[in-house]
C-alpha positions as a Markdown table, in Angstrom:
| # | Residue | x | y | z |
|---|---|---|---|---|
| 1 | Met | -11.6 | -17.5 | -11.6 |
| 2 | Lys | -9.6 | -14.8 | -13.2 |
| 3 | Ile | -6.7 | -15.3 | -15.6 |
| 4 | Gly | -3.7 | -13.0 | -16.1 |
| 5 | Ala | -0.1 | -13.0 | -17.3 |
| 6 | Phe | 3.2 | -12.7 | -15.5 |
| 7 | Asp | 6.4 | -11.6 | -16.9 |
| 8 | His | 9.9 | -11.2 | -15.8 |
| 9 | Leu | 10.8 | -9.5 | -18.8 |
| 10 | Asp | 13.9 | -11.5 | -18.9 |
| 11 | Ala | 16.6 | -11.3 | -21.4 |
| 12 | Ser | 15.8 | -13.1 | -24.6 |
| 13 | Gly | 19.0 | -12.7 | -26.6 |
| 14 | Arg | 17.4 | -10.5 | -28.9 |
| 15 | Pro | 18.2 | -6.5 | -29.3 |
| 16 | Leu | 16.7 | -4.8 | -26.4 |
| 17 | His | 14.5 | -2.4 | -28.5 |
| 18 | Arg | 13.1 | -5.6 | -30.3 |
| 19 | His | 12.8 | -7.2 | -26.8 |
| 20 | Tyr | 10.6 | -4.5 | -25.7 |
| 21 | Glu | 8.5 | -4.2 | -28.7 |
| 22 | Glu | 7.9 | -8.0 | -28.7 |
| 23 | Arg | 6.6 | -7.9 | -25.1 |
| 24 | Leu | 4.4 | -4.9 | -25.8 |
| 25 | Ala | 2.9 | -6.6 | -28.9 |
| 26 | Leu | 2.3 | -9.6 | -26.8 |
| 27 | Ala | 0.6 | -7.5 | -24.1 |
| 28 | Glu | -1.8 | -6.1 | -26.9 |
| 29 | Arg | -2.7 | -10.1 | -27.5 |
| 30 | Tyr | -3.4 | -10.4 | -23.8 |
| 31 | Asp | -5.7 | -7.4 | -24.0 |
| 32 | Ala | -7.5 | -8.8 | -27.1 |
| 33 | Ala | -7.8 | -12.1 | -25.3 |
| 34 | Gly | -9.6 | -10.7 | -22.4 |
| 35 | Leu | -7.1 | -11.6 | -19.8 |
| 36 | Tyr | -7.5 | -9.7 | -16.4 |
| 37 | Ala | -4.1 | -8.3 | -15.7 |
| 38 | Tyr | -0.4 | -8.0 | -16.6 |
| 39 | His | 2.1 | -8.4 | -13.8 |
| 40 | Leu | 5.7 | -7.2 | -14.5 |
| 41 | Ala | 8.6 | -8.1 | -12.1 |
| 42 | Glu | 11.2 | -5.7 | -10.9 |
| 43 | His | 14.8 | -6.7 | -10.6 |
| 44 | His | 18.2 | -5.0 | -11.0 |
| 45 | Ala | 21.6 | -5.9 | -12.3 |
| 46 | Thr | 20.4 | -9.4 | -13.7 |
| 47 | Pro | 19.1 | -10.7 | -16.8 |
| 48 | Leu | 16.0 | -11.9 | -15.1 |
| 49 | Gly | 14.6 | -8.4 | -15.4 |
| 50 | Met | 15.1 | -6.1 | -18.3 |
| 51 | Ala | 12.6 | -3.6 | -16.9 |
| 52 | Pro | 14.3 | -2.3 | -13.7 |
| 53 | Ser | 12.0 | 0.7 | -13.8 |
| 54 | Pro | 8.7 | -0.9 | -14.2 |
| 55 | Ala | 6.8 | 2.4 | -14.4 |
| 56 | Val | 8.5 | 3.3 | -17.7 |
| 57 | Phe | 7.6 | 0.0 | -19.5 |
| 58 | Leu | 4.1 | 0.0 | -17.9 |
| 59 | Ser | 3.5 | 3.6 | -19.2 |
| 60 | Ala | 4.1 | 2.4 | -22.7 |
| 61 | Leu | 1.8 | -0.8 | -22.0 |
| 62 | Ala | -1.0 | 1.5 | -20.8 |
| 63 | Gln | -1.1 | 3.2 | -24.1 |
| 64 | Arg | -0.9 | 0.0 | -26.2 |
| 65 | Thr | -4.0 | -1.6 | -24.3 |
| 66 | Lys | -7.4 | -0.7 | -23.6 |
| 67 | Arg | -8.9 | -3.1 | -20.9 |
| 68 | Leu | -6.0 | -5.1 | -19.5 |
| 69 | Arg | -5.1 | -4.1 | -15.9 |
| 70 | Phe | -1.4 | -4.1 | -15.2 |
| 71 | Gly | 1.2 | -3.4 | -12.4 |
| 72 | Ala | 4.5 | -4.2 | -11.0 |
| 73 | Thr | 4.5 | -7.4 | -9.1 |
| 74 | Val | 6.2 | -6.1 | -7.2 |
| 75 | Phe | 7.4 | -2.5 | -7.0 |
| 76 | Cys | 10.5 | -3.0 | -4.7 |
| 77 | Leu | 9.5 | -0.1 | -2.3 |
| 78 | Pro | 12.7 | 0.4 | -0.5 |
| 79 | Phe | 14.5 | 1.3 | -3.7 |
| 80 | Tyr | 12.3 | 4.3 | -4.1 |
| 81 | Asn | 11.7 | 7.5 | -2.6 |
| 82 | Pro | 8.0 | 6.9 | -1.6 |
| 83 | Val | 6.8 | 10.4 | -2.3 |
| 84 | Arg | 8.1 | 10.0 | -5.8 |
| 85 | Leu | 6.6 | 6.6 | -6.2 |
| 86 | Phe | 3.3 | 7.8 | -5.0 |
| 87 | Glu | 3.2 | 10.3 | -7.7 |
| 88 | Glu | 4.2 | 7.8 | -10.4 |
| 89 | Ile | 1.4 | 5.5 | -9.2 |
| 90 | Cys | -1.0 | 8.4 | -9.4 |
| 91 | Met | 0.2 | 9.0 | -13.1 |
| 92 | Leu | 0.0 | 5.5 | -14.2 |
| 93 | Asp | -3.6 | 4.9 | -12.7 |
| 94 | Gln | -4.8 | 8.4 | -14.3 |
| 95 | Met | -3.3 | 7.7 | -17.6 |
| 96 | Ser | -4.7 | 4.2 | -17.8 |
| 97 | Gly | -8.3 | 5.1 | -16.9 |
| 98 | Gly | -7.8 | 3.3 | -13.5 |
| 99 | Arg | -6.1 | 0.0 | -14.5 |
| 100 | Leu | -3.3 | 0.0 | -12.1 |
| 101 | Glu | -2.8 | -3.0 | -9.8 |
| 102 | Phe | -0.2 | -1.9 | -7.0 |
| 103 | Gly | 2.2 | -4.8 | -6.2 |
| 104 | Val | 4.5 | -4.1 | -3.2 |
| 105 | Gly | 7.4 | -5.9 | -1.7 |
| 106 | Arg | 10.8 | -5.4 | -0.3 |
| 107 | Gly | 12.5 | -7.3 | -3.2 |
| 108 | Ile | 13.6 | -10.9 | -2.8 |
| 109 | Ser | 17.4 | -10.4 | -3.5 |
| 110 | Pro | 19.9 | -8.9 | -0.8 |
| 111 | Ile | 22.4 | -8.8 | -3.7 |
| 112 | Glu | 20.5 | -6.4 | -5.6 |
| 113 | Ala | 19.7 | -4.4 | -2.5 |
| 114 | Arg | 23.4 | -4.1 | -1.8 |
| 115 | Tyr | 23.8 | -2.9 | -5.4 |
| 116 | Met | 21.4 | -0.3 | -4.9 |
| 117 | Gly | 23.1 | 0.9 | -1.6 |
| 118 | Tyr | 20.8 | -0.5 | 0.9 |
| 119 | Asp | 21.2 | -2.8 | 4.0 |
| 120 | Pro | 19.1 | -5.9 | 3.4 |
| 121 | Glu | 18.3 | -6.2 | 7.1 |
| 122 | Ala | 16.7 | -2.7 | 6.9 |
| 123 | Leu | 14.4 | -3.7 | 4.0 |
| 124 | Pro | 11.3 | -5.0 | 5.8 |
| 125 | Ala | 11.1 | -1.9 | 8.0 |
| 126 | Met | 11.7 | 0.3 | 5.0 |
| 127 | Met | 9.0 | -1.3 | 3.0 |
| 128 | Ala | 6.4 | -1.1 | 5.8 |
| 129 | Glu | 6.9 | 2.7 | 6.2 |
| 130 | Ala | 7.1 | 3.3 | 2.5 |
| 131 | Leu | 3.7 | 1.5 | 2.1 |
| 132 | Glu | 2.1 | 3.6 | 5.0 |
| 133 | Leu | 3.4 | 6.8 | 3.7 |
| 134 | Ile | 2.1 | 6.0 | 0.1 |
| 135 | Leu | -1.5 | 4.9 | 1.4 |
| 136 | Arg | -1.7 | 7.9 | 3.6 |
| 137 | Ala | -0.7 | 10.2 | 0.5 |
| 138 | Cys | -3.6 | 8.6 | -1.3 |
| 139 | Glu | -6.0 | 10.0 | 1.2 |
| 140 | Gly | -5.1 | 13.6 | 0.0 |
| 141 | Gly | -5.0 | 16.7 | 2.0 |
| 142 | Thr | -1.5 | 17.5 | 3.7 |
| 143 | Leu | 0.8 | 14.7 | 4.4 |
| 144 | Asp | 2.8 | 14.6 | 7.6 |
| 145 | Phe | 4.8 | 11.5 | 8.2 |
| 146 | Ala | 7.6 | 10.7 | 10.7 |
| 147 | Gly | 9.2 | 7.4 | 10.5 |
| 148 | Asp | 12.7 | 5.9 | 11.2 |
| 149 | His | 13.5 | 5.9 | 7.5 |
| 150 | Tyr | 11.2 | 8.6 | 5.9 |
| 151 | Arg | 9.9 | 12.0 | 7.1 |
| 152 | Val | 7.7 | 14.4 | 5.4 |
| 153 | Glu | 6.3 | 17.7 | 6.9 |
| 154 | Gly | 3.3 | 19.7 | 5.6 |
| 155 | Met | 3.5 | 18.4 | 2.1 |
| 156 | Pro | 0.3 | 19.3 | 0.0 |
| 157 | Ile | -1.0 | 16.4 | -2.0 |
| 158 | Glu | -1.9 | 17.7 | -5.4 |
| 159 | Met | -2.3 | 14.4 | -7.1 |
| 160 | Ala | -4.6 | 11.3 | -6.6 |
| 161 | Pro | -4.9 | 7.8 | -8.1 |
| 162 | Leu | -8.2 | 7.4 | -10.3 |
| 163 | Gln | -9.1 | 4.4 | -8.2 |
| 164 | Gln | -10.1 | 5.3 | -4.6 |
| 165 | Pro | -9.0 | 4.9 | -2.0 |
| 166 | His | -6.1 | 3.4 | -3.9 |
| 167 | Pro | -5.3 | 1.0 | -6.6 |
| 168 | Pro | -5.8 | -2.8 | -5.6 |
| 169 | Leu | -2.9 | -4.1 | -3.4 |
| 170 | Trp | -0.8 | -7.2 | -4.3 |
| 171 | Phe | 1.9 | -9.1 | -2.4 |
| 172 | Gly | 4.2 | -11.9 | -3.4 |
| 173 | Val | 3.5 | -14.5 | -0.7 |
| 174 | Gly | 5.7 | -17.8 | 0.1 |
| 175 | Tyr | 4.5 | -18.6 | 3.6 |
| 176 | Pro | 1.0 | -19.2 | 5.5 |
| 177 | Glu | 1.8 | -16.3 | 7.9 |
| 178 | Ala | 2.4 | -13.9 | 5.1 |
| 179 | Ala | -0.9 | -15.0 | 3.5 |
| 180 | Glu | -2.7 | -14.3 | 6.8 |
| 181 | Arg | -1.1 | -10.7 | 6.9 |
| 182 | Cys | -2.3 | -10.1 | 3.3 |
| 183 | Ala | -5.9 | -11.2 | 4.3 |
| 184 | Ala | -5.8 | -8.9 | 7.1 |
| 185 | Arg | -5.2 | -6.0 | 4.6 |
| 186 | Gly | -7.8 | -7.4 | 2.2 |
| 187 | Ala | -5.0 | -7.5 | -0.4 |
| 188 | Asn | -4.5 | -9.9 | -3.3 |
| 189 | Phe | -1.5 | -12.3 | -3.5 |
| 190 | Ile | 0.4 | -14.4 | -6.0 |
| 191 | Thr | 3.0 | -17.2 | -5.6 |
| 192 | Asn | 5.2 | -19.5 | -7.8 |
| 193 | Leu | 5.2 | -22.4 | -5.6 |
| 194 | Pro | 4.1 | -25.8 | -6.6 |
| 195 | Ala | 0.2 | -26.5 | -6.3 |
| 196 | Ala | 0.7 | -28.8 | -3.1 |
| 197 | Arg | 2.6 | -25.9 | -1.4 |
| 198 | Val | 0.1 | -23.2 | -2.5 |
| 199 | Arg | -2.7 | -25.0 | -0.6 |
| 200 | Pro | -1.5 | -23.9 | 2.8 |
| 201 | Leu | -1.3 | -20.3 | 1.7 |
| 202 | Thr | -4.8 | -20.3 | 0.2 |
| 203 | Asp | -6.2 | -22.2 | 3.3 |
| 204 | Ala | -4.3 | -19.7 | 5.6 |
| 205 | Tyr | -5.7 | -16.7 | 3.7 |
| 206 | Arg | -9.3 | -18.0 | 3.7 |
| 207 | Gly | -9.1 | -18.6 | 7.3 |
| 208 | Ala | -7.9 | -15.0 | 8.1 |
| 209 | Trp | -10.1 | -13.1 | 5.5 |
| 210 | Ser | -13.3 | -11.6 | 7.0 |
| 211 | Gly | -13.8 | -8.6 | 4.6 |
| 212 | Pro | -17.2 | -7.7 | 3.0 |
| 213 | Gly | -17.8 | -8.4 | -0.7 |
| 214 | Glu | -16.0 | -10.6 | -3.0 |
| 215 | Met | -12.8 | -12.3 | -1.9 |
| 216 | Pro | -9.6 | -10.7 | -3.2 |
| 217 | Leu | -7.5 | -12.6 | -5.8 |
| 218 | Ile | -5.3 | -15.3 | -4.3 |
| 219 | Gly | -3.2 | -16.9 | -7.2 |
| 220 | Met | -0.3 | -18.6 | -8.6 |
| 221 | Ser | 1.8 | -18.3 | -11.8 |
| 222 | Arg | 2.8 | -21.0 | -14.3 |
| 223 | His | 4.9 | -21.2 | -17.3 |
| 224 | Ile | 2.5 | -22.0 | -20.1 |
| 225 | Val | 3.2 | -23.0 | -23.8 |
| 226 | Ile | 0.4 | -24.3 | -26.0 |
| 227 | Ala | 0.7 | -25.7 | -29.5 |
| 228 | Glu | -1.3 | -28.0 | -31.8 |
| 229 | Asp | 1.3 | -30.6 | -31.3 |
| 230 | Glu | 2.6 | -31.5 | -27.7 |
| 231 | Gly | 6.1 | -32.5 | -28.9 |
| 232 | Ala | 6.7 | -29.1 | -30.7 |
| 233 | Ala | 5.5 | -27.2 | -27.6 |
| 234 | Met | 7.8 | -29.2 | -25.2 |
| 235 | Ala | 10.8 | -28.7 | -27.4 |
| 236 | Ala | 10.4 | -25.0 | -27.6 |
| 237 | Ala | 9.5 | -24.6 | -24.0 |
| 238 | Ala | 12.5 | -26.7 | -22.8 |
| 239 | Gly | 15.0 | -24.5 | -24.5 |
| 240 | Ala | 13.5 | -21.3 | -23.5 |
| 241 | Tyr | 13.2 | -22.5 | -19.9 |
| 242 | Lys | 16.8 | -23.3 | -19.8 |
| 243 | Met | 17.7 | -19.6 | -20.7 |
| 244 | Trp | 15.1 | -18.3 | -18.3 |
| 245 | Arg | 16.5 | -20.5 | -15.4 |
| 246 | Glu | 20.0 | -19.4 | -16.1 |
| 247 | Ser | 18.9 | -15.7 | -16.0 |
| 248 | Phe | 16.9 | -16.3 | -12.8 |
| 249 | Leu | 19.9 | -18.0 | -11.0 |
| 250 | Lys | 22.9 | -16.1 | -12.5 |
| 251 | Leu | 23.3 | -13.4 | -9.9 |
| 252 | Trp | 22.7 | -15.9 | -7.1 |
| 253 | Trp | 25.2 | -18.2 | -8.4 |
| 254 | Ala | 27.8 | -15.4 | -9.1 |
| 255 | His | 27.6 | -14.9 | -5.2 |
| 256 | Asp | 27.5 | -18.6 | -4.3 |
| 257 | Gln | 23.9 | -18.3 | -2.9 |
| 258 | Glu | 20.5 | -19.9 | -3.8 |
| 259 | Pro | 17.2 | -18.1 | -3.8 |
| 260 | Pro | 15.1 | -18.5 | -0.6 |
| 261 | Asn | 12.2 | -20.9 | -0.8 |
| 262 | Ile | 12.6 | -21.5 | -4.4 |
| 263 | Arg | 13.6 | -24.6 | -6.4 |
| 264 | Leu | 14.0 | -24.7 | -10.1 |
| 265 | Pro | 14.9 | -28.1 | -11.5 |
| 266 | Glu | 17.6 | -28.2 | -14.3 |
| 267 | Asp | 15.5 | -30.7 | -16.1 |
| 268 | Phe | 12.4 | -29.1 | -17.8 |
| 269 | Ala | 10.4 | -32.3 | -17.6 |
| 270 | Glu | 10.7 | -32.2 | -13.9 |
| 271 | Met | 9.4 | -28.8 | -14.0 |
| 272 | Cys | 6.4 | -29.9 | -15.8 |
| 273 | Lys | 6.0 | -32.9 | -13.6 |
| 274 | Gly | 6.0 | -30.6 | -10.5 |
| 275 | Gly | 3.3 | -28.5 | -12.2 |
| 276 | Gln | 5.2 | -25.3 | -12.4 |
| 277 | Ala | 5.1 | -25.5 | -16.2 |
| 278 | Val | 2.3 | -26.8 | -18.1 |
| 279 | Val | 2.9 | -27.4 | -21.8 |
| 280 | Gly | 0.8 | -29.3 | -24.5 |
| 281 | Thr | -2.2 | -29.1 | -26.7 |
| 282 | Pro | -5.0 | -26.8 | -25.6 |
| 283 | Ala | -7.0 | -29.9 | -24.3 |
| 284 | Gln | -4.0 | -31.1 | -22.4 |
| 285 | Val | -3.1 | -27.8 | -20.8 |
| 286 | Ala | -6.8 | -27.0 | -19.8 |
| 287 | Glu | -7.0 | -30.4 | -18.1 |
| 288 | Arg | -3.7 | -30.0 | -16.3 |
| 289 | Leu | -4.5 | -26.4 | -15.2 |
| 290 | Ala | -8.0 | -27.2 | -13.9 |
| 291 | Val | -6.4 | -30.0 | -11.7 |
| 292 | Gln | -3.8 | -27.6 | -10.2 |
| 293 | Ile | -6.3 | -24.9 | -9.6 |
| 294 | Glu | -8.5 | -27.4 | -7.5 |
| 295 | Glu | -5.5 | -28.7 | -5.7 |
| 296 | Ala | -4.2 | -25.1 | -4.8 |
| 297 | Gly | -7.5 | -23.7 | -3.9 |
| 298 | Val | -6.6 | -20.5 | -5.9 |
| 299 | Asn | -9.1 | -18.2 | -7.8 |
| 300 | Tyr | -6.4 | -16.6 | -10.0 |
| 301 | Leu | -3.9 | -18.0 | -12.3 |
| 302 | Ala | -1.1 | -15.9 | -14.0 |
| 303 | Gly | 0.5 | -17.3 | -17.1 |
| 304 | Arg | 4.0 | -16.9 | -18.1 |
| 305 | Phe | 3.6 | -17.2 | -21.7 |
| 306 | Met | 6.9 | -15.6 | -23.0 |
| 307 | Phe | 10.2 | -16.4 | -21.3 |
| 308 | Gly | 13.9 | -17.0 | -22.3 |
| 309 | Asp | 14.4 | -17.0 | -26.0 |
| 310 | Leu | 10.9 | -18.4 | -26.9 |
| 311 | Asp | 10.0 | -17.5 | -30.4 |
| 312 | Ala | 7.5 | -14.4 | -30.3 |
| 313 | Gly | 5.4 | -15.8 | -33.1 |
| 314 | Leu | 5.0 | -19.1 | -31.1 |
| 315 | Ala | 4.2 | -17.3 | -27.9 |
| 316 | Thr | 1.6 | -15.3 | -29.7 |
| 317 | Arg | 0.1 | -18.3 | -31.0 |
| 318 | Ser | 0.1 | -20.0 | -27.6 |
| 319 | Val | -1.8 | -17.1 | -26.2 |
| 320 | Glu | -4.3 | -17.3 | -29.1 |
| 321 | Leu | -5.0 | -21.0 | -28.5 |
| 322 | Phe | -5.1 | -20.4 | -24.7 |
| 323 | Ala | -7.9 | -17.8 | -25.4 |
| 324 | Glu | -9.9 | -19.9 | -27.7 |
| 325 | Ala | -9.9 | -23.1 | -25.9 |
| 326 | Val | -8.5 | -22.9 | -22.3 |
| 327 | Leu | -9.5 | -19.5 | -21.0 |
| 328 | Pro | -13.4 | -20.2 | -21.2 |
| 329 | Gln | -13.0 | -23.4 | -19.2 |
| 330 | Leu | -10.9 | -22.0 | -16.5 |
| 331 | Glu | -12.9 | -18.8 | -16.0 |
| 332 | Ala | -16.1 | -21.0 | -15.6 |
| 333 | Met | -14.5 | -22.8 | -12.6 |
């Protein structure tokens, strides 16, 4: 088992410059605690994502951490010129000493895609072409690429990522078919689904994976809040969850839509009952996460330790308690 952190970098109600600094300071705690990686979401025109340019925030994070791996999970590939994104990937990987994790996707929201000027129906094909172009560019030499959406002729490749042949790939996965495609690439994946719905994904991945060496990371993310007192942890987490949920759904609701394949209960107690949030004392959290890990069949867990207007001091203490009393037990599984 490896343990990381996932962050929407959603709005907290605090001034934005303070918001960024609190998240960077928490990333330093992740680094000190020995977490494996930090995953940052990309969203646009929504309070769910206050890092619409993940590479900008990650470049700051790279300088504030020493061992922590990091990446966007995911870069919304159709929203970029793939040549430009390839160059930014090289910079991030080189500047961090080879710590970049390269998450890719088309973006979950057709609303955001339209705001960015793209036809949502074209996104899957654009993503596939952009990824192929970027991976070819990582090979070096001269780049020639002719697709329906992107064309490059005779471009000399002057940059390269430090990790060869390219930084590890990550996908967001919600269906067994997608898990199988991910396995065929030998890529890592992460999902937000409840444990019972994660198991078909991990089973499908293991059934399709045949690569040499150690199996890639197949994981899930969970809201995690830990305190010495369970009641205090629940009270703080419930209020922060309400704000996070409203940020998550705001753009969808504004367009009379619901996000696909996602259900976020209004009642935080139901969120905990379903296992997508794990809150309590260190002993309680360790036990509950261990049960979920076994049920889901994952070998990776990404904690969402700060969300909504959760107090930064409480989040920091939560991470410290996690590192002291929970992390060793989970890593030993």
